[in-house]
CSV table of C-alpha atoms and ligand atoms in Angstrom, one decimal:
chain,number,residue,atom,x,y,z
A,226,MET,CA,0.1,-0.2,0.2
A,227,ASN,CA,1.3,3.6,-0.8
A,228,TRP,CA,1.2,6.6,1.5
A,229,LYS,CA,-1.7,7.8,-0.1
A,230,ASP,CA,-3.7,5.0,0.2
A,231,ALA,CA,-3.0,4.6,4.1
A,232,LEU,CA,-3.8,8.4,4.6
A,233,SER,CA,-7.2,7.7,3.1
A,234,GLN,CA,-8.0,5.0,5.2
A,235,ILE,CA,-7.7,6.9,8.5
A,236,ASP,CA,-10.8,7.5,10.1
A,237,PHE,CA,-10.7,10.9,10.8
A,238,GLN,CA,-13.1,13.3,12.9
A,239,GLN,CA,-16.1,14.5,11.4
A,240,HIS,CA,-14.9,18.1,10.2
A,241,THR,CA,-11.4,16.9,9.3
A,242,ARG,CA,-11.2,17.1,5.4
A,243,LEU,CA,-8.8,15.3,3.4
A,244,ARG,CA,-8.5,16.2,-0.6
A,245,PHE,CA,-5.4,14.9,-2.9
A,246,GLN,CA,-3.9,16.7,-5.6
A,247,GLU,CA,-4.8,20.0,-4.2
A,248,PRO,CA,-4.3,23.4,-6.2
A,249,LEU,CA,-1.8,25.4,-3.5
A,250,ALA,CA,-2.1,28.6,-5.6
A,251,LYS,CA,-5.9,29.2,-4.3
A,252,HIS,CA,-4.6,28.9,-0.6
A,253,THR,CA,-1.7,31.4,-0.8
A,254,HIS,CA,-2.1,35.0,-1.1
A,255,PHE,CA,0.5,35.3,-4.2
A,256,GLY,CA,-1.8,33.1,-6.3
A,257,ILE,CA,1.2,31.0,-7.5
A,258,GLY,CA,2.0,27.4,-7.1
A,259,GLY,CA,1.3,23.6,-8.3
A,260,GLU,CA,-0.5,21.3,-6.3
A,261,ALA,CA,0.1,19.0,-2.9
A,262,THR,CA,-0.3,15.8,-3.6
A,263,ALA,CA,-2.4,15.5,-0.3
A,264,TYR,CA,-3.9,18.6,1.4
A,265,ILE,CA,-5.9,18.2,5.1
A,266,GLU,CA,-8.0,20.7,7.2
A,267,VAL,CA,-7.5,19.3,10.6
A,268,SER,CA,-9.9,20.4,13.1
A,269,THR,CA,-8.6,18.5,16.5
A,270,ILE,CA,-5.8,18.1,18.1
A,271,ASP,CA,-6.4,14.1,18.4
A,272,ASP,CA,-6.1,14.2,14.3
A,273,LEU,CA,-2.8,16.1,14.1
A,274,ALA,CA,-1.4,13.7,16.5
A,275,ILE,CA,-2.6,10.9,14.3
A,276,LEU,CA,-0.9,13.0,11.0
A,277,ALA,CA,2.1,13.2,13.1
A,278,GLN,CA,2.6,9.8,13.6
A,279,PHE,CA,1.9,9.1,9.8
A,280,HIS,CA,4.5,11.3,9.1
A,281,ARG,CA,7.0,9.7,11.2
A,282,GLU,CA,5.9,6.0,10.0
A,283,TRP,CA,5.8,6.6,6.5
A,284,LYS,CA,8.5,9.4,6.0
A,285,VAL,CA,6.4,11.6,4.1
A,286,PRO,CA,7.3,15.2,3.8
A,287,VAL,CA,4.8,17.4,5.6
A,288,ALA,CA,4.4,21.0,5.4
A,289,VAL,CA,2.2,23.0,7.9
A,290,ILE,CA,0.7,26.1,6.4
A,291,GLY,CA,-1.3,29.0,7.9
A,292,LYS,CA,-3.2,31.8,5.4
A,293,GLY,CA,-0.3,31.2,3.4
A,294,SER,CA,0.1,34.7,3.0
A,295,ASN,CA,3.9,34.6,3.7
A,296,LEU,CA,4.7,31.6,0.9
A,297,LEU,CA,5.7,30.9,-2.1
A,298,VAL,CA,5.1,27.3,-3.5
A,299,SER,CA,6.9,26.0,-6.3
A,300,ASP,CA,5.3,25.9,-9.8
A,301,LYS,CA,6.0,21.9,-9.5
A,302,GLY,CA,3.9,21.9,-6.3
A,303,PHE,CA,4.4,19.9,-3.0
A,304,ASN,CA,5.0,16.7,-2.9
A,305,GLY,CA,4.0,15.7,0.2
A,306,LEU,CA,0.7,16.3,2.7
A,307,CYS,CA,0.1,19.9,3.4
A,308,ILE,CA,-1.9,20.3,6.6
A,309,ARG,CA,-4.1,23.3,7.7
A,310,LEU,CA,-5.3,24.0,11.3
A,311,ILE,CA,-9.2,24.7,11.5
A,312,GLY,CA,-12.1,24.1,14.2
A,313,GLU,CA,-10.6,23.2,17.6
A,314,LEU,CA,-7.4,24.3,16.6
A,315,ALA,CA,-8.4,28.0,16.0
A,316,ASN,CA,-10.4,28.5,19.1
A,317,LEU,CA,-10.1,31.7,21.3
A,318,ASP,CA,-10.3,31.8,25.0
A,319,VAL,CA,-9.9,35.5,27.1
A,320,ASP,CA,-9.6,35.0,30.8
A,321,GLY,CA,-8.9,38.6,31.6
A,322,THR,CA,-5.9,39.8,30.0
A,323,ILE,CA,-4.6,36.6,29.4
A,324,VAL,CA,-5.4,35.2,25.8
A,325,THR,CA,-5.3,31.8,24.9
A,326,VAL,CA,-5.4,31.3,20.9
A,327,GLY,CA,-5.2,28.7,18.6
A,328,ALA,CA,-2.5,28.9,15.7
A,329,GLY,CA,-5.3,28.4,13.1
A,330,GLN,CA,-7.0,31.5,14.1
A,331,SER,CA,-6.8,34.7,11.8
A,332,LEU,CA,-4.3,37.5,13.0
A,333,PRO,CA,-6.9,40.3,11.6
A,334,GLY,CA,-9.7,38.6,13.4
A,335,LEU,CA,-7.6,38.3,16.8
A,336,SER,CA,-6.8,41.9,16.6
A,337,LYS,CA,-10.2,42.6,16.2
A,338,LEU,CA,-11.8,40.6,18.7
A,339,MET,CA,-9.1,42.0,20.6
A,340,SER,CA,-10.2,45.5,20.5
A,341,LYS,CA,-13.8,44.6,21.1
A,342,ASN,CA,-12.7,43.0,24.6
A,343,GLY,CA,-10.7,46.4,25.5
A,344,LEU,CA,-7.4,44.3,25.3
A,345,SER,CA,-4.0,46.3,23.8
A,346,GLY,CA,-1.1,44.9,22.3
A,347,VAL,CA,-2.2,43.2,18.6
A,348,GLU,CA,-3.5,46.5,17.2
A,349,PHE,CA,-1.2,46.1,14.6
A,350,ALA,CA,-2.0,42.8,13.4
A,351,LEU,CA,-5.2,44.0,11.7
A,352,GLY,CA,-3.1,44.6,8.5
A,353,ILE,CA,-1.0,41.3,8.7
A,354,PRO,CA,-3.3,38.6,6.6
A,355,GLY,CA,-2.2,35.9,8.3
A,356,SER,CA,-2.4,33.3,10.7
A,357,VAL,CA,-1.8,33.1,14.6
A,358,GLY,CA,0.6,29.8,13.6
A,359,GLY,CA,2.3,32.0,10.6
A,360,ALA,CA,2.5,35.0,13.0
A,361,LEU,CA,4.5,33.3,15.8
A,362,ILE,CA,6.9,31.0,13.2
A,363,MET,CA,7.5,34.7,11.5
A,364,ASN,CA,7.3,36.5,14.5
A,365,ALA,CA,5.3,38.8,12.5
A,366,GLY,CA,4.9,42.9,13.1
A,367,ALA,CA,4.4,46.0,12.0
A,368,TRP,CA,5.0,49.7,13.2
A,369,GLY,CA,7.7,48.6,15.9
A,370,SER,CA,5.4,46.1,17.3
A,371,SER,CA,6.0,42.3,16.9
A,372,PHE,CA,4.1,39.4,18.0
A,373,GLY,CA,5.9,37.6,20.4
A,374,ASP,CA,6.4,40.5,22.3
A,375,VAL,CA,2.8,39.5,23.6
A,376,VAL,CA,3.5,36.0,23.8
A,377,THR,CA,4.3,34.2,27.2
A,378,ASP,CA,4.1,30.6,26.0
A,379,VAL,CA,3.7,28.6,23.2
A,380,THR,CA,2.2,25.0,22.7
A,381,VAL,CA,3.7,22.9,19.9
A,382,MET,CA,3.2,19.5,18.8
A,383,GLN,CA,6.4,17.3,18.4
A,384,ASP,CA,6.6,15.0,15.3
A,385,THR,CA,5.8,12.0,18.1
A,386,GLY,CA,2.6,13.4,18.4
A,387,GLU,CA,3.4,15.2,21.9
A,388,LEU,CA,2.7,18.3,23.2
A,389,LEU,CA,5.3,20.7,24.3
A,390,THR,CA,5.1,24.2,26.1
A,391,LEU,CA,7.7,26.5,25.5
A,392,THR,CA,8.3,29.5,27.4
A,393,HIS,CA,8.7,32.9,25.7
A,394,ASP,CA,12.4,32.9,25.7
A,395,GLU,CA,12.6,29.1,24.6
A,396,ALA,CA,10.8,30.3,21.5
A,397,GLN,CA,13.4,32.3,20.3
A,398,PHE,CA,11.9,34.9,19.0
A,399,GLU,CA,13.8,37.4,16.9
A,400,TYR,CA,13.2,39.4,14.0
A,401,ARG,CA,11.0,37.6,11.4
A,402,HIS,CA,12.2,34.9,13.0
A,403,SER,CA,11.9,32.2,15.7
A,404,GLY,CA,12.9,29.2,17.2
A,405,LEU,CA,9.4,27.4,16.6
A,406,GLU,CA,10.3,25.9,12.9
A,407,ALA,CA,11.9,22.8,14.7
A,408,TYR,CA,9.1,21.6,16.0
A,409,PHE,CA,6.2,19.4,13.9
A,410,CYS,CA,3.6,22.0,14.2
A,411,VAL,CA,2.5,25.5,16.3
A,412,ILE,CA,-0.5,24.6,18.4
A,413,THR,CA,-1.7,27.4,20.6
A,414,ALA,CA,0.0,30.7,22.0
A,415,THR,CA,-0.7,32.3,25.5
A,416,LEU,CA,-0.9,36.1,25.2
A,417,LYS,CA,-0.4,38.7,28.0
A,418,LEU,CA,-2.3,41.9,27.1
A,419,GLN,CA,-2.9,45.3,28.4
A,420,PRO,CA,-6.3,46.2,29.6
A,421,GLY,CA,-7.5,49.5,28.0
A,422,ASP,CA,-10.4,51.9,26.7
A,423,VAL,CA,-12.4,49.8,24.0
A,424,ASP,CA,-12.8,53.3,21.6
A,425,GLU,CA,-8.9,54.0,21.7
A,426,ILE,CA,-7.9,50.6,20.9
A,427,THR,CA,-10.3,50.4,18.0
A,428,SER,CA,-8.7,53.6,16.8
A,429,LYS,CA,-5.6,52.9,16.9
A,430,MET,CA,-6.4,49.8,15.4
A,431,ASN,CA,-8.2,51.5,12.5
A,432,THR,CA,-5.5,54.2,12.3
A,433,LEU,CA,-2.6,51.4,11.7
A,434,PHE,CA,-4.5,49.9,9.1
A,435,LYS,CA,-5.4,52.8,7.4
A,436,GLN,CA,-1.5,54.1,7.2
A,437,LYS,CA,-0.9,50.3,5.9
A,438,ILE,CA,-3.1,50.2,3.0
A,439,GLU,CA,-2.2,53.9,1.9
A,440,THR,CA,1.7,52.8,1.8
A,441,GLN,CA,1.5,49.2,0.5
A,442,PRO,CA,-0.1,47.3,-2.2
A,443,PHE,CA,-3.4,45.8,-0.8
A,444,VAL,CA,-5.2,44.7,-4.0
A,445,GLU,CA,-2.9,42.4,-6.3
A,446,GLU,CA,-1.9,39.3,-5.0
A,447,ASN,CA,1.5,39.2,-3.1
A,448,ALA,CA,2.9,37.8,-0.2
A,449,GLY,CA,4.0,41.1,1.8
A,450,CYS,CA,8.0,42.3,2.1
A,451,MET,CA,9.6,39.8,0.0
A,452,PHE,CA,13.1,40.8,1.9
A,453,LYS,CA,14.1,41.2,5.5
A,454,ASN,CA,15.2,45.0,6.4
A,455,PRO,CA,18.8,45.0,7.1
A,456,PRO,CA,19.8,46.3,10.4
A,457,ASP,CA,19.0,50.2,10.6
A,458,ASP,CA,17.8,50.5,7.0
A,459,SER,CA,14.7,49.6,5.0
A,460,ALA,CA,15.3,47.0,1.8
A,461,GLY,CA,12.0,48.9,0.2
A,462,ARG,CA,14.3,51.9,0.4
A,463,LEU,CA,17.4,50.1,-1.1
A,464,ILE,CA,15.5,48.7,-4.2
A,465,ASP,CA,13.8,52.3,-4.5
A,466,ILE,CA,17.2,53.8,-4.5
A,467,SER,CA,18.4,51.2,-7.1
A,468,GLY,CA,15.4,52.0,-9.5
A,469,LEU,CA,13.9,48.4,-9.5
A,470,LYS,CA,10.5,49.9,-9.1
A,471,GLY,CA,8.1,48.6,-11.6
A,472,HIS,CA,10.8,46.3,-12.7
A,473,ARG,CA,9.3,43.3,-14.3
A,474,ILE,CA,10.2,39.7,-15.0
A,475,GLY,CA,7.2,37.6,-16.6
A,476,GLY,CA,4.1,38.1,-14.8
A,477,ALA,CA,5.7,39.0,-11.5
A,478,GLU,CA,6.5,43.0,-11.0
A,479,VAL,CA,8.0,45.2,-8.2
A,480,SER,CA,5.4,46.9,-6.8
A,481,THR,CA,5.4,51.0,-7.7
A,482,ILE,CA,4.1,51.7,-4.2
A,483,HIS,CA,6.5,49.9,-1.9
A,484,GLY,CA,9.5,48.4,-3.6
A,485,ASN,CA,9.6,45.9,-1.0
A,486,PHE,CA,6.8,44.1,-2.4
A,487,ILE,CA,6.2,41.5,-5.3
A,488,LEU,CA,3.5,41.5,-7.5
A,489,ASN,CA,1.6,38.6,-9.3
A,490,LEU,CA,0.1,40.8,-11.8
A,491,ASP,CA,-0.4,38.5,-14.7
A,492,ASN,CA,-0.2,34.9,-14.1
A,493,ALA,CA,3.2,35.0,-12.9
A,494,THR,CA,5.1,31.8,-12.2
A,495,ALA,CA,7.0,30.9,-8.8
A,496,ASN,CA,10.4,31.0,-11.2
A,497,ASP,CA,9.1,34.4,-12.6
A,498,VAL,CA,9.3,35.4,-8.8
A,499,LEU,CA,12.7,33.9,-8.3
A,500,ASP,CA,14.0,35.4,-11.0
A,501,LEU,CA,12.8,38.8,-10.2
A,502,VAL,CA,14.4,38.3,-6.5
A,503,ALA,CA,17.7,37.3,-7.8
A,504,TYR,CA,17.5,40.1,-10.0
A,505,ILE,CA,16.8,42.7,-7.1
A,506,GLN,CA,19.2,40.9,-4.9
A,507,LYS,CA,22.2,41.3,-7.9
A,508,HIS,CA,21.2,45.3,-8.4
A,509,VAL,CA,21.2,46.3,-5.2
A,510,LYS,CA,24.0,44.8,-4.1
A,511,GLU,CA,25.7,46.2,-7.0
A,512,LYS,CA,24.4,49.9,-6.1
A,513,THR,CA,24.6,49.7,-2.0
A,514,GLY,CA,26.8,46.7,-1.1
A,515,ILE,CA,24.0,45.3,1.1
A,516,SER,CA,22.9,41.4,0.6
A,517,LEU,CA,19.0,41.5,0.5
A,518,GLN,CA,17.6,38.1,2.5
A,519,THR,CA,14.3,36.8,1.6
A,520,GLU,CA,11.5,36.9,4.3
A,521,VAL,CA,8.9,34.9,2.2
A,522,LYS,CA,9.1,31.2,2.9
A,523,ARG,CA,9.3,28.9,0.2
A,524,LEU,CA,7.8,25.6,-0.2
A,525,GLY,CA,8.1,22.4,-2.5
A,526,PHE,CA,11.4,23.7,-4.0
A,527,GLY,CA,13.3,20.4,-3.5
B,895,FAD,C1,-0.4,42.2,1.8
B,895,FAD,C2,0.1,41.6,2.8
B,895,FAD,C3,0.8,42.3,4.2
B,895,FAD,C4,1.6,41.8,4.9
B,895,FAD,N1,2.3,42.5,6.2
B,895,FAD,C5,2.9,41.9,6.9
B,895,FAD,C6,3.3,42.8,7.9
B,895,FAD,O1,3.0,44.0,8.0
B,895,FAD,N2,4.3,42.3,8.6
B,895,FAD,C7,4.8,41.1,9.0
B,895,FAD,O2,5.6,40.4,9.6
B,895,FAD,N3,4.5,40.1,7.8
B,895,FAD,C8,3.0,40.9,6.7
B,895,FAD,N4,2.6,39.8,5.7
B,895,FAD,C9,3.6,38.7,5.7
B,895,FAD,C10,2.5,37.4,6.6
B,895,FAD,O3,1.1,38.0,6.5
B,895,FAD,C11,3.0,37.2,7.9
B,895,FAD,O4,4.3,36.6,7.9
B,895,FAD,C12,2.1,35.9,8.4
B,895,FAD,O5,2.6,35.9,9.8
B,895,FAD,C13,1.9,34.7,7.9
B,895,FAD,O6,1.4,33.9,8.4
B,895,FAD,P1,0.5,32.8,7.6
B,895,FAD,O7,-0.7,32.2,8.5
B,895,FAD,O8,-0.3,33.4,6.5
B,895,FAD,O9,1.9,32.0,7.2
B,895,FAD,P2,1.9,31.2,6.1
B,895,FAD,O10,2.4,32.0,5.0
B,895,FAD,O11,0.9,29.9,5.8
B,895,FAD,O12,3.2,30.3,6.2
B,895,FAD,C14,4.5,30.9,6.7
B,895,FAD,C15,5.5,30.0,7.6
B,895,FAD,O13,5.0,29.6,8.7
B,895,FAD,C16,4.6,28.0,8.5
B,895,FAD,N5,3.6,27.8,9.6
B,895,FAD,C17,2.5,28.3,9.4
B,895,FAD,N6,1.6,27.9,10.7
B,895,FAD,C18,2.5,27.1,11.0
B,895,FAD,C19,2.0,26.1,12.2
B,895,FAD,N7,0.6,26.3,13.0
B,895,FAD,N8,3.0,25.4,12.7
B,895,FAD,C20,4.2,25.4,12.3
B,895,FAD,N9,4.5,26.2,10.9
B,895,FAD,C21,3.5,26.8,10.5
B,895,FAD,C22,4.6,27.6,7.5
B,895,FAD,O14,5.0,26.4,7.2
B,895,FAD,C23,5.8,28.7,6.6
B,895,FAD,O15,6.8,28.1,6.8
B,895,FAD,C24,1.8,40.2,5.2
B,895,FAD,C25,1.6,39.6,3.9
B,895,FAD,C26,0.5,40.4,2.6
B,895,FAD,C27,-0.2,39.2,2.0
């Protein structure tokens, strides 16, 4: 029996949905990429533990994805099992100023719910279209705040299916990076927020969102900032002074609004995007001496 047959024979709980040959382009904000051999929306911890054990037993490559807002998927797709968290894995519980949130929860959804609860600390997140899991892996942030700043601990699943709770320090949050990638899957985070006035928190959240959509492209398909900011500088500024705004390869173009965004304007392929990334890196290095490092994660490139 091959792994696909074995997977389809597992008796998952009612809301867990398994599909084969699933186009990943429709699960990413870039709208780019081929198919995943198998794609499963997992609704319970028990089903996730079954998948962790399946992964070990069958040695099938596994990728947990969130909202696909920081992801470039290969044109050949992903030859393995792609997992997305839904149901109880996206739950949210508020106890005073302590919030426990599932990795499948949307970040803008969290931001809005916290403002309604009069809890401050995640106002910056309304304009980041990811999941809590993706925000933990990436230590997503904006306007000087990062998601890790409000996290007290994180629960992860190991590939044995066992859960492990890590402290803030053990999660190793850095600029657009954390140590959580080492685990099979990020499950929940506990946040410590600050009590505040609902109107003030909502107003701050809306102001930050407005500033974001005025200065960054929000209509065309993209994956957010393509490059990390070098220390004390901005990748967008470096791309701008290198004269690369509007530069196009195939269907991919450097945004004319913000140089650190690559847009899928006309059925861009992943190769178009990677060619444009290499072109930008080469020209920014020549012009400024700085080597830009990518922030966007890649899936299925071998
Ligand atoms: C228009 C736009 C604006 C953006 N603005 C910002 C911004 O201001 N600041 C910022 O930091 N980012 C920004 N981003 C990028 C992106 O939204 C963030 O990086 C976000 O945190 C990614 O979350 P995601 O759920 O989409 O992750 P995905 O893109 O799905 O995945 C990212 C990585 O996390 C891993 N992952 C996701 N969930 C889990 C999990 N539960 N367990 C284990 N691994 C997991 C994936 O395997 C992958 O390696 C923007 C993106 C867009 C499209």
